[in-house]
């Protein structure tokens, strides 16, 4: 389980880097609405995380299951709760302290807050190990 948590953390870290780089470019540099930018960054990073989690983090649980739009959709839907946590944290932090030197800082804090839920949801609902029929025989 520890190895899986570490892999999930690395995958999430890569997704976080993708999210924060895109957020920085579009919200801090081009001054596009942070809420809108956050949503599109979420979709891109979440898609990246789904692919890496499927092919690496939870590989043994899914060795016979191909990447699919159905599983990707479940992953996105489940990750929306993590995104809601992220967006709530971003909004609260931006409202409390409106003069952040970079808006990417509260975005990063929000991402960390949503990560715990995302691991639990992914581990127990999206990439859960299927019980084999062999044990029933």
Short mmCIF file of N, CA, C and O in Angstrom, two decimals:
data_model
loop_
_atom_site.label_atom_id
_atom_site.label_comp_id
_atom_site.label_asym_id
_atom_site.label_seq_id
_atom_site.Cartn_x
_atom_site.Cartn_y
_atom_site.Cartn_z
N UNK A 1 0.82 -1.20 0.00
CA UNK A 1 0.00 0.00 0.00
C UNK A 1 0.87 1.26 0.00
O UNK A 1 0.54 2.22 -0.67
N UNK A 2 1.98 1.23 0.76
CA UNK A 2 2.86 2.40 0.81
C UNK A 2 3.43 2.72 -0.57
O UNK A 2 3.49 3.89 -0.97
N UNK A 3 3.82 1.68 -1.29
CA UNK A 3 4.36 1.87 -2.65
C UNK A 3 3.31 2.53 -3.55
O UNK A 3 3.63 3.42 -4.33
N UNK A 4 2.05 2.10 -3.40
CA UNK A 4 0.97 2.66 -4.20
C UNK A 4 0.74 4.13 -3.83
O UNK A 4 0.52 4.97 -4.71
N UNK A 5 0.81 4.45 -2.55
CA UNK A 5 0.63 5.84 -2.11
C UNK A 5 1.75 6.72 -2.66
O UNK A 5 1.50 7.84 -3.12
N UNK A 6 2.97 6.20 -2.66
CA UNK A 6 4.10 6.95 -3.19
C UNK A 6 3.92 7.18 -4.70
O UNK A 6 4.11 8.30 -5.19
N UNK A 7 3.53 6.14 -5.42
CA UNK A 7 3.30 6.29 -6.86
C UNK A 7 2.16 7.28 -7.13
O UNK A 7 2.25 8.10 -8.04
N UNK A 8 1.09 7.19 -6.33
CA UNK A 8 -0.03 8.13 -6.47
C UNK A 8 0.45 9.56 -6.20
O UNK A 8 0.07 10.49 -6.91
N UNK A 9 1.31 9.72 -5.20
CA UNK A 9 1.86 11.04 -4.89
C UNK A 9 2.72 11.59 -6.02
O UNK A 9 2.65 12.77 -6.35
N UNK A 10 3.53 10.72 -6.62
CA UNK A 10 4.37 11.15 -7.75
C UNK A 10 3.48 11.54 -8.93
O UNK A 10 3.68 12.58 -9.57
N UNK A 11 2.48 10.71 -9.21
CA UNK A 11 1.55 11.01 -10.30
C UNK A 11 0.82 12.32 -10.02
O UNK A 11 0.71 13.18 -10.89
N UNK A 12 0.34 12.47 -8.79
CA UNK A 12 -0.33 13.71 -8.41
C UNK A 12 0.61 14.90 -8.49
O UNK A 12 0.20 16.00 -8.87
N UNK A 13 1.88 14.69 -8.14
CA UNK A 13 2.87 15.75 -8.25
C UNK A 13 3.06 16.20 -9.69
O UNK A 13 3.13 17.41 -9.97
N UNK A 14 3.11 15.23 -10.60
CA UNK A 14 3.23 15.58 -12.02
C UNK A 14 1.99 16.35 -12.50
O UNK A 14 2.09 17.32 -13.23
N UNK A 15 0.82 15.89 -12.05
CA UNK A 15 -0.42 16.59 -12.39
C UNK A 15 -0.45 17.99 -11.80
O UNK A 15 -0.92 18.94 -12.43
N UNK A 16 0.08 18.12 -10.59
CA UNK A 16 0.14 19.43 -9.93
C UNK A 16 1.05 20.37 -10.71
O UNK A 16 0.72 21.54 -10.91
N UNK A 17 2.19 19.87 -11.14
CA UNK A 17 3.11 20.70 -11.93
C UNK A 17 2.43 21.16 -13.22
O UNK A 17 2.48 22.34 -13.57
N UNK A 18 1.77 20.23 -13.90
CA UNK A 18 1.03 20.59 -15.12
C UNK A 18 -0.01 21.65 -14.81
O UNK A 18 -0.11 22.67 -15.51
N UNK A 19 -0.81 21.41 -13.76
CA UNK A 19 -1.87 22.33 -13.38
C UNK A 19 -1.30 23.71 -13.06
O UNK A 19 -1.78 24.73 -13.57
N UNK A 20 -0.27 23.76 -12.21
CA UNK A 20 0.27 25.04 -11.78
C UNK A 20 0.95 25.81 -12.90
O UNK A 20 0.84 27.04 -12.97
N UNK A 21 1.65 25.10 -13.78
CA UNK A 21 2.27 25.79 -14.93
C UNK A 21 1.22 26.42 -15.83
O UNK A 21 1.34 27.59 -16.23
N UNK A 22 0.19 25.65 -16.15
CA UNK A 22 -0.88 26.19 -16.99
C UNK A 22 -1.61 27.32 -16.27
O UNK A 22 -1.93 28.35 -16.87
N UNK A 23 -1.86 27.14 -14.97
CA UNK A 23 -2.54 28.18 -14.19
C UNK A 23 -1.72 29.46 -14.18
O UNK A 23 -2.26 30.56 -14.37
N UNK A 24 -0.42 29.33 -13.96
CA UNK A 24 0.46 30.50 -13.95
C UNK A 24 0.40 31.24 -15.28
O UNK A 24 0.26 32.47 -15.32
N UNK A 25 0.50 30.50 -16.36
CA UNK A 25 0.50 31.13 -17.69
C UNK A 25 -0.82 31.86 -17.94
O UNK A 25 -0.82 33.03 -18.34
N UNK A 26 -1.93 31.20 -17.68
CA UNK A 26 -3.22 31.78 -18.06
C UNK A 26 -3.81 32.73 -17.01
O UNK A 26 -4.43 33.73 -17.38
N UNK A 27 -3.63 32.46 -15.72
CA UNK A 27 -4.22 33.33 -14.69
C UNK A 27 -3.27 34.46 -14.29
O UNK A 27 -3.68 35.62 -14.24
N UNK A 28 -2.01 34.13 -14.01
CA UNK A 28 -1.07 35.14 -13.55
C UNK A 28 -0.45 35.96 -14.68
O UNK A 28 -0.21 37.14 -14.51
N UNK A 29 -0.19 35.33 -15.81
CA UNK A 29 0.47 36.04 -16.90
C UNK A 29 -0.52 36.69 -17.85
O UNK A 29 -0.38 37.86 -18.20
N UNK A 30 -1.54 35.93 -18.27
CA UNK A 30 -2.52 36.46 -19.23
C UNK A 30 -3.75 37.06 -18.54
O UNK A 30 -4.63 37.59 -19.21
N UNK A 31 -3.82 36.95 -17.22
CA UNK A 31 -4.89 37.55 -16.40
C UNK A 31 -6.30 37.10 -16.78
O UNK A 31 -7.24 37.88 -16.75
N UNK A 32 -6.43 35.82 -17.10
CA UNK A 32 -7.74 35.23 -17.36
C UNK A 32 -8.34 34.84 -16.01
O UNK A 32 -7.61 34.48 -15.07
N UNK A 33 -9.64 34.89 -15.88
CA UNK A 33 -10.35 34.60 -14.63
C UNK A 33 -9.82 33.32 -14.00
O UNK A 33 -9.87 32.25 -14.61
N UNK A 34 -9.32 33.40 -12.74
CA UNK A 34 -8.72 32.22 -12.09
C UNK A 34 -9.67 31.04 -11.94
O UNK A 34 -9.24 29.89 -12.02
N UNK A 35 -10.96 31.28 -11.74
CA UNK A 35 -11.91 30.18 -11.59
C UNK A 35 -12.05 29.40 -12.89
O UNK A 35 -12.04 28.17 -12.90
N UNK A 36 -12.15 30.11 -13.99
CA UNK A 36 -12.26 29.46 -15.31
C UNK A 36 -10.97 28.71 -15.63
O UNK A 36 -10.99 27.56 -16.06
N UNK A 37 -9.85 29.36 -15.41
CA UNK A 37 -8.55 28.74 -15.68
C UNK A 37 -8.38 27.48 -14.82
O UNK A 37 -7.92 26.45 -15.30
N UNK A 38 -8.78 27.56 -13.55
CA UNK A 38 -8.64 26.44 -12.64
C UNK A 38 -9.39 25.21 -13.16
O UNK A 38 -8.89 24.09 -13.10
N UNK A 39 -10.59 25.42 -13.70
CA UNK A 39 -11.38 24.30 -14.22
C UNK A 39 -10.68 23.63 -15.40
O UNK A 39 -10.57 22.39 -15.44
N UNK A 40 -10.17 24.41 -16.35
CA UNK A 40 -9.51 23.80 -17.51
C UNK A 40 -8.17 23.14 -17.11
O UNK A 40 -7.83 22.09 -17.65
N UNK A 41 -7.47 23.74 -16.16
CA UNK A 41 -6.24 23.12 -15.66
C UNK A 41 -6.57 21.78 -14.99
O UNK A 41 -5.84 20.81 -15.14
N UNK A 42 -7.68 21.75 -14.26
CA UNK A 42 -8.13 20.51 -13.62
C UNK A 42 -8.37 19.43 -14.66
O UNK A 42 -7.91 18.30 -14.51
N UNK A 43 -9.09 19.74 -15.73
CA UNK A 43 -9.40 18.73 -16.76
C UNK A 43 -8.14 18.18 -17.41
O UNK A 43 -8.01 16.96 -17.60
N UNK A 44 -7.22 19.05 -17.73
CA UNK A 44 -5.98 18.61 -18.38
C UNK A 44 -5.13 17.76 -17.43
O UNK A 44 -4.69 16.65 -17.77
N UNK A 45 -4.92 18.24 -16.21
CA UNK A 45 -4.11 17.50 -15.24
C UNK A 45 -4.79 16.20 -14.83
O UNK A 45 -4.13 15.18 -14.65
N UNK A 46 -6.11 16.22 -14.72
CA UNK A 46 -6.85 15.03 -14.32
C UNK A 46 -6.74 13.94 -15.41
O UNK A 46 -6.58 12.76 -15.09
N UNK A 47 -6.81 14.34 -16.65
CA UNK A 47 -6.66 13.39 -17.76
C UNK A 47 -5.25 12.78 -17.74
O UNK A 47 -5.08 11.57 -17.89
N UNK A 48 -4.26 13.62 -17.52
CA UNK A 48 -2.88 13.14 -17.40
C UNK A 48 -2.77 12.16 -16.24
O UNK A 48 -2.18 11.08 -16.38
N UNK A 49 -3.35 12.50 -15.09
CA UNK A 49 -3.27 11.63 -13.91
C UNK A 49 -3.99 10.30 -14.14
O UNK A 49 -3.52 9.26 -13.70
N UNK A 50 -5.13 10.34 -14.82
CA UNK A 50 -5.85 9.10 -15.11
C UNK A 50 -4.96 8.15 -15.90
O UNK A 50 -4.83 6.97 -15.56
N UNK A 51 -4.33 8.66 -16.93
CA UNK A 51 -3.48 7.81 -17.78
C UNK A 51 -2.30 7.24 -17.00
O UNK A 51 -2.02 6.04 -17.07
N UNK A 52 -1.61 8.08 -16.23
CA UNK A 52 -0.45 7.61 -15.47
C UNK A 52 -0.89 6.63 -14.37
O UNK A 52 -0.25 5.59 -14.18
N UNK A 53 -1.97 6.96 -13.67
CA UNK A 53 -2.45 6.05 -12.62
C UNK A 53 -2.85 4.70 -13.20
O UNK A 53 -2.53 3.66 -12.64
N UNK A 54 -3.51 4.71 -14.33
CA UNK A 54 -3.96 3.46 -14.95
C UNK A 54 -2.78 2.62 -15.40
O UNK A 54 -2.75 1.40 -15.21
N UNK A 55 -1.80 3.27 -16.03
CA UNK A 55 -0.68 2.55 -16.63
C UNK A 55 0.46 2.26 -15.66
O UNK A 55 1.28 1.37 -15.93
N UNK A 56 0.52 2.96 -14.50
CA UNK A 56 1.65 2.79 -13.61
C UNK A 56 1.22 2.56 -12.16
O UNK A 56 1.48 1.50 -11.60
N UNK A 57 0.55 3.53 -11.55
CA UNK A 57 0.23 3.45 -10.11
C UNK A 57 -0.60 2.21 -9.78
O UNK A 57 -0.30 1.48 -8.85
N UNK A 58 -1.68 2.01 -10.54
CA UNK A 58 -2.61 0.90 -10.28
C UNK A 58 -2.50 -0.17 -11.37
O UNK A 58 -3.46 -0.87 -11.65
N UNK A 59 -1.34 -0.30 -11.96
CA UNK A 59 -1.13 -1.20 -13.09
C UNK A 59 -1.53 -2.64 -12.77
O UNK A 59 -2.18 -3.29 -13.58
N UNK A 60 -1.18 -3.13 -11.62
CA UNK A 60 -1.46 -4.54 -11.31
C UNK A 60 -2.94 -4.79 -11.07
O UNK A 60 -3.43 -5.87 -11.32
N UNK A 61 -3.64 -3.78 -10.59
CA UNK A 61 -5.08 -3.92 -10.40
C UNK A 61 -5.83 -3.88 -11.74
O UNK A 61 -6.95 -4.34 -11.84
N UNK A 62 -5.20 -3.32 -12.76
CA UNK A 62 -5.86 -3.10 -14.04
C UNK A 62 -5.13 -3.72 -15.23
O UNK A 62 -5.29 -3.26 -16.34
N UNK A 63 -4.33 -4.75 -14.98
CA UNK A 63 -3.51 -5.27 -16.08
C UNK A 63 -4.32 -5.79 -17.25
O UNK A 63 -3.84 -5.79 -18.37
N UNK A 64 -5.56 -6.20 -17.04
CA UNK A 64 -6.40 -6.69 -18.13
C UNK A 64 -7.45 -5.68 -18.56
O UNK A 64 -8.31 -5.99 -19.38
N UNK A 65 -7.40 -4.46 -18.00
CA UNK A 65 -8.40 -3.44 -18.30
C UNK A 65 -7.73 -2.34 -19.13
O UNK A 65 -6.80 -1.68 -18.65
N UNK A 66 -8.18 -2.11 -20.36
CA UNK A 66 -7.56 -1.07 -21.18
C UNK A 66 -8.03 0.33 -20.74
O UNK A 66 -9.04 0.48 -20.07
N UNK A 67 -7.24 1.34 -21.13
CA UNK A 67 -7.70 2.71 -20.95
C UNK A 67 -9.04 2.85 -21.66
O UNK A 67 -9.23 2.30 -22.74
N UNK A 68 -9.98 3.55 -21.04
CA UNK A 68 -11.28 3.69 -21.68
C UNK A 68 -11.92 5.02 -21.30
O UNK A 68 -11.61 5.60 -20.26
N UNK A 69 -12.83 5.48 -22.17
CA UNK A 69 -13.56 6.71 -21.88
C UNK A 69 -14.47 6.51 -20.67
O UNK A 69 -14.69 7.43 -19.89
N UNK A 70 -15.00 5.31 -20.51
CA UNK A 70 -15.90 5.03 -19.38
C UNK A 70 -15.14 5.17 -18.06
O UNK A 70 -15.60 5.84 -17.14
N UNK A 71 -13.98 4.53 -17.95
CA UNK A 71 -13.18 4.62 -16.74
C UNK A 71 -12.65 6.04 -16.54
O UNK A 71 -12.62 6.55 -15.42
N UNK A 72 -12.25 6.69 -17.63
CA UNK A 72 -11.80 8.08 -17.56
C UNK A 72 -12.93 8.97 -17.03
O UNK A 72 -12.70 9.83 -16.17
N UNK A 73 -14.13 8.74 -17.51
CA UNK A 73 -15.29 9.52 -17.05
C UNK A 73 -15.53 9.33 -15.56
O UNK A 73 -15.82 10.28 -14.84
N UNK A 74 -15.43 8.08 -15.08
CA UNK A 74 -15.58 7.82 -13.64
C UNK A 74 -14.49 8.53 -12.85
O UNK A 74 -14.75 9.09 -11.78
N UNK A 75 -13.27 8.48 -13.38
CA UNK A 75 -12.15 9.14 -12.71
C UNK A 75 -12.40 10.65 -12.63
O UNK A 75 -12.19 11.27 -11.59
N UNK A 76 -12.85 11.24 -13.74
CA UNK A 76 -13.14 12.68 -13.76
C UNK A 76 -14.25 13.00 -12.76
O UNK A 76 -14.14 13.95 -11.98
N UNK A 77 -15.34 12.22 -12.79
CA UNK A 77 -16.46 12.47 -11.87
C UNK A 77 -16.01 12.38 -10.41
O UNK A 77 -16.38 13.23 -9.59
N UNK A 78 -15.25 11.35 -10.09
CA UNK A 78 -14.76 11.22 -8.73
C UNK A 78 -13.81 12.34 -8.35
O UNK A 78 -13.83 12.85 -7.23
N UNK A 79 -13.01 12.75 -9.30
CA UNK A 79 -12.04 13.81 -9.04
C UNK A 79 -12.70 15.18 -8.91
O UNK A 79 -12.08 16.12 -8.41
N UNK A 80 -13.94 15.29 -9.35
CA UNK A 80 -14.65 16.57 -9.22
C UNK A 80 -14.82 16.95 -7.75
O UNK A 80 -14.83 18.15 -7.43
N UNK A 81 -14.93 15.98 -6.87
CA UNK A 81 -15.02 16.30 -5.44
C UNK A 81 -13.69 16.92 -4.99
O UNK A 81 -13.67 17.94 -4.30
N UNK A 82 -12.59 16.29 -5.41
CA UNK A 82 -11.28 16.86 -5.11
C UNK A 82 -11.13 18.25 -5.71
O UNK A 82 -10.57 19.15 -5.10
N UNK A 83 -11.67 18.43 -6.92
CA UNK A 83 -11.63 19.74 -7.56
C UNK A 83 -12.48 20.75 -6.79
O UNK A 83 -12.10 21.91 -6.64
N UNK A 84 -13.64 20.31 -6.29
CA UNK A 84 -14.50 21.21 -5.49
C UNK A 84 -13.76 21.66 -4.23
O UNK A 84 -13.84 22.83 -3.84
N UNK A 85 -13.03 20.74 -3.61
CA UNK A 85 -12.22 21.09 -2.44
C UNK A 85 -11.15 22.11 -2.86
O UNK A 85 -10.95 23.13 -2.20
N UNK A 86 -10.49 21.84 -3.98
CA UNK A 86 -9.46 22.73 -4.52
C UNK A 86 -10.04 24.12 -4.79
O UNK A 86 -9.50 25.13 -4.34
N UNK A 87 -11.15 24.17 -5.51
CA UNK A 87 -11.75 25.45 -5.89
C UNK A 87 -12.25 26.21 -4.66
O UNK A 87 -12.12 27.43 -4.59
N UNK A 88 -12.81 25.49 -3.70
CA UNK A 88 -13.29 26.13 -2.46
C UNK A 88 -12.11 26.77 -1.72
O UNK A 88 -12.20 27.91 -1.26
N UNK A 89 -11.03 26.02 -1.61
CA UNK A 89 -9.84 26.53 -0.92
C UNK A 89 -9.28 27.74 -1.67
O UNK A 89 -8.94 28.76 -1.06
N UNK A 90 -9.19 27.67 -2.99
CA UNK A 90 -8.71 28.78 -3.81
C UNK A 90 -9.57 30.02 -3.58
O UNK A 90 -9.06 31.11 -3.33
N UNK A 91 -10.88 29.85 -3.63
CA UNK A 91 -11.80 30.97 -3.47
C UNK A 91 -11.68 31.59 -2.08
O UNK A 91 -11.60 32.82 -1.95
N UNK A 92 -11.66 30.75 -1.06
CA UNK A 92 -11.54 31.26 0.31
C UNK A 92 -10.23 32.02 0.49
O UNK A 92 -10.22 33.14 1.03
N UNK A 93 -9.14 31.44 0.04
CA UNK A 93 -7.84 32.09 0.21
C UNK A 93 -7.74 33.39 -0.58
O UNK A 93 -7.16 34.37 -0.11
N UNK A 94 -8.31 33.42 -1.79
CA UNK A 94 -8.30 34.66 -2.57
C UNK A 94 -9.18 35.74 -1.93
O UNK A 94 -8.88 36.93 -2.02
N UNK A 95 -10.27 35.33 -1.28
CA UNK A 95 -11.14 36.29 -0.61
C UNK A 95 -10.55 36.81 0.70
O UNK A 95 -10.73 37.96 1.06
N UNK A 96 -9.86 35.94 1.43
CA UNK A 96 -9.25 36.35 2.70
C UNK A 96 -8.07 37.29 2.46
O UNK A 96 -7.93 38.31 3.12
N UNK A 97 -7.24 36.93 1.53
CA UNK A 97 -6.04 37.71 1.26
C UNK A 97 -5.99 37.97 -0.24
O UNK A 97 -5.50 37.15 -1.01
N UNK A 98 -6.51 39.11 -0.64
CA UNK A 98 -6.68 39.40 -2.07
C UNK A 98 -5.40 39.84 -2.76
O UNK A 98 -5.37 39.97 -3.97
N UNK A 99 -4.35 40.07 -2.02
CA UNK A 99 -3.11 40.57 -2.62
C UNK A 99 -2.02 39.51 -2.71
O UNK A 99 -0.86 39.78 -2.45
N UNK A 100 -2.41 38.28 -3.05
CA UNK A 100 -1.39 37.23 -3.23
C UNK A 100 -0.40 37.71 -4.28
O UNK A 100 -0.81 38.21 -5.33
N UNK A 101 0.89 37.54 -4.03
CA UNK A 101 1.86 37.94 -5.05
C UNK A 101 1.66 37.15 -6.34
O UNK A 101 1.81 37.66 -7.43
N UNK A 102 1.26 35.89 -6.18
CA UNK A 102 0.94 35.03 -7.31
C UNK A 102 -0.29 34.20 -6.92
O UNK A 102 -0.31 33.59 -5.86
N UNK A 103 -1.28 34.17 -7.78
CA UNK A 103 -2.49 33.40 -7.51
C UNK A 103 -2.23 31.89 -7.56
O UNK A 103 -3.04 31.10 -7.11
N UNK A 104 -1.09 31.51 -8.07
CA UNK A 104 -0.74 30.11 -8.17
C UNK A 104 -0.48 29.51 -6.77
O UNK A 104 -0.63 28.31 -6.58
N UNK A 105 -0.17 30.33 -5.79
CA UNK A 105 0.08 29.83 -4.43
C UNK A 105 -1.19 29.25 -3.82
O UNK A 105 -1.20 28.09 -3.37
N UNK A 106 -2.32 29.99 -3.76
CA UNK A 106 -3.54 29.38 -3.23
C UNK A 106 -4.05 28.22 -4.09
O UNK A 106 -4.68 27.30 -3.59
N UNK A 107 -3.76 28.25 -5.38
CA UNK A 107 -4.14 27.13 -6.25
C UNK A 107 -3.40 25.88 -5.81
O UNK A 107 -3.97 24.80 -5.71
N UNK A 108 -2.12 25.99 -5.49
CA UNK A 108 -1.33 24.85 -5.02
C UNK A 108 -1.83 24.32 -3.69
O UNK A 108 -1.92 23.11 -3.48
N UNK A 109 -2.20 25.23 -2.79
CA UNK A 109 -2.75 24.82 -1.50
C UNK A 109 -4.06 24.05 -1.71
O UNK A 109 -4.30 23.03 -1.07
N UNK A 110 -4.90 24.54 -2.62
CA UNK A 110 -6.16 23.86 -2.92
C UNK A 110 -5.95 22.48 -3.50
O UNK A 110 -6.67 21.53 -3.17
N UNK A 111 -4.97 22.33 -4.36
CA UNK A 111 -4.66 21.03 -4.96
C UNK A 111 -4.27 20.03 -3.87
O UNK A 111 -4.74 18.89 -3.86
N UNK A 112 -3.43 20.45 -2.96
CA UNK A 112 -3.02 19.56 -1.86
C UNK A 112 -4.22 19.14 -1.01
O UNK A 112 -4.31 17.98 -0.60
N UNK A 113 -5.14 20.06 -0.79
CA UNK A 113 -6.31 19.75 0.02
C UNK A 113 -7.19 18.68 -0.63
O UNK A 113 -7.77 17.84 0.05
N UNK A 114 -7.29 18.70 -1.97
CA UNK A 114 -8.13 17.72 -2.66
C UNK A 114 -7.47 16.38 -2.90
O UNK A 114 -8.13 15.39 -3.21
N UNK A 115 -6.16 16.30 -2.71
CA UNK A 115 -5.42 15.09 -3.05
C UNK A 115 -5.78 13.89 -2.18
O UNK A 115 -5.84 12.75 -2.66
N UNK A 116 -6.05 14.12 -0.91
CA UNK A 116 -6.37 13.01 0.00
C UNK A 116 -7.65 12.31 -0.46
O UNK A 116 -7.70 11.08 -0.58
N UNK A 117 -8.68 13.08 -0.74
CA UNK A 117 -9.93 12.48 -1.22
C UNK A 117 -9.68 11.72 -2.51
O UNK A 117 -10.18 10.60 -2.69
N UNK A 118 -8.93 12.31 -3.43
CA UNK A 118 -8.70 11.68 -4.73
C UNK A 118 -8.02 10.32 -4.59
O UNK A 118 -8.34 9.39 -5.32
N UNK A 119 -7.06 10.19 -3.65
CA UNK A 119 -6.41 8.89 -3.47
C UNK A 119 -7.40 7.85 -2.96
O UNK A 119 -7.46 6.74 -3.49
N UNK A 120 -8.17 8.21 -1.95
CA UNK A 120 -9.14 7.26 -1.38
C UNK A 120 -10.13 6.83 -2.46
O UNK A 120 -10.40 5.64 -2.63
N UNK A 121 -10.66 7.78 -3.20
CA UNK A 121 -11.64 7.47 -4.24
C UNK A 121 -11.02 6.59 -5.33
O UNK A 121 -11.61 5.60 -5.75
N UNK A 122 -9.83 6.95 -5.77
CA UNK A 122 -9.17 6.18 -6.83
C UNK A 122 -8.85 4.77 -6.38
O UNK A 122 -9.08 3.80 -7.11
N UNK A 123 -8.33 4.64 -5.18
CA UNK A 123 -7.91 3.33 -4.68
C UNK A 123 -9.08 2.38 -4.46
O UNK A 123 -8.99 1.20 -4.78
N UNK A 124 -10.19 2.89 -3.94
CA UNK A 124 -11.29 2.00 -3.56
C UNK A 124 -12.44 1.94 -4.57
O UNK A 124 -13.26 1.03 -4.49
N UNK A 125 -12.49 2.87 -5.52
CA UNK A 125 -13.62 2.87 -6.45
C UNK A 125 -13.23 2.82 -7.92
O UNK A 125 -13.88 2.16 -8.71
N UNK A 126 -12.19 3.51 -8.31
CA UNK A 126 -11.83 3.57 -9.73
C UNK A 126 -10.90 2.43 -10.12
O UNK A 126 -11.15 1.68 -11.05
N UNK A 127 -9.80 2.28 -9.41
CA UNK A 127 -8.79 1.31 -9.77
C UNK A 127 -8.77 0.13 -8.80
O UNK A 127 -7.73 -0.51 -8.60
N UNK A 128 -9.91 -0.19 -8.20
CA UNK A 128 -9.95 -1.31 -7.26
C UNK A 128 -9.63 -2.61 -7.98
O UNK A 128 -9.96 -2.79 -9.15
N UNK A 129 -8.97 -3.48 -7.27
CA UNK A 129 -8.61 -4.78 -7.84
C UNK A 129 -9.86 -5.62 -7.97
O UNK A 129 -10.62 -5.78 -7.02
N UNK A 130 -10.08 -6.13 -9.16
CA UNK A 130 -11.25 -6.98 -9.41
C UNK A 130 -11.00 -8.36 -8.81
O UNK A 130 -9.91 -8.90 -8.92
N UNK A 131 -12.01 -8.92 -8.18
CA UNK A 131 -11.90 -10.28 -7.66
C UNK A 131 -11.96 -11.25 -8.83
O UNK A 131 -12.79 -11.14 -9.70
N UNK A 132 -11.05 -12.20 -8.82
CA UNK A 132 -11.02 -13.17 -9.92
C UNK A 132 -12.05 -14.27 -9.68
O UNK A 132 -12.39 -14.60 -8.56
N UNK A 133 -12.50 -14.83 -10.76
CA UNK A 133 -13.45 -15.94 -10.70
C UNK A 133 -12.80 -17.23 -10.23
O UNK A 133 -13.46 -18.16 -9.83
N UNK A 134 -11.45 -17.26 -10.30
CA UNK A 134 -10.72 -18.46 -9.89
C UNK A 134 -10.98 -18.80 -8.43
O UNK A 134 -11.02 -19.96 -8.07
N UNK A 135 -11.09 -17.79 -7.59
CA UNK A 135 -11.28 -18.06 -6.16
C UNK A 135 -12.68 -18.60 -5.86
O UNK A 135 -12.91 -19.17 -4.81
N UNK A 136 -13.61 -18.44 -6.79
CA UNK A 136 -14.96 -18.93 -6.59
C UNK A 136 -15.07 -20.40 -6.96
O UNK A 136 -16.03 -21.07 -6.60
N UNK A 137 -14.11 -20.92 -7.73
CA UNK A 137 -14.17 -22.33 -8.18
C UNK A 137 -13.63 -23.27 -7.14
O UNK A 137 -12.83 -23.07 -6.37
#
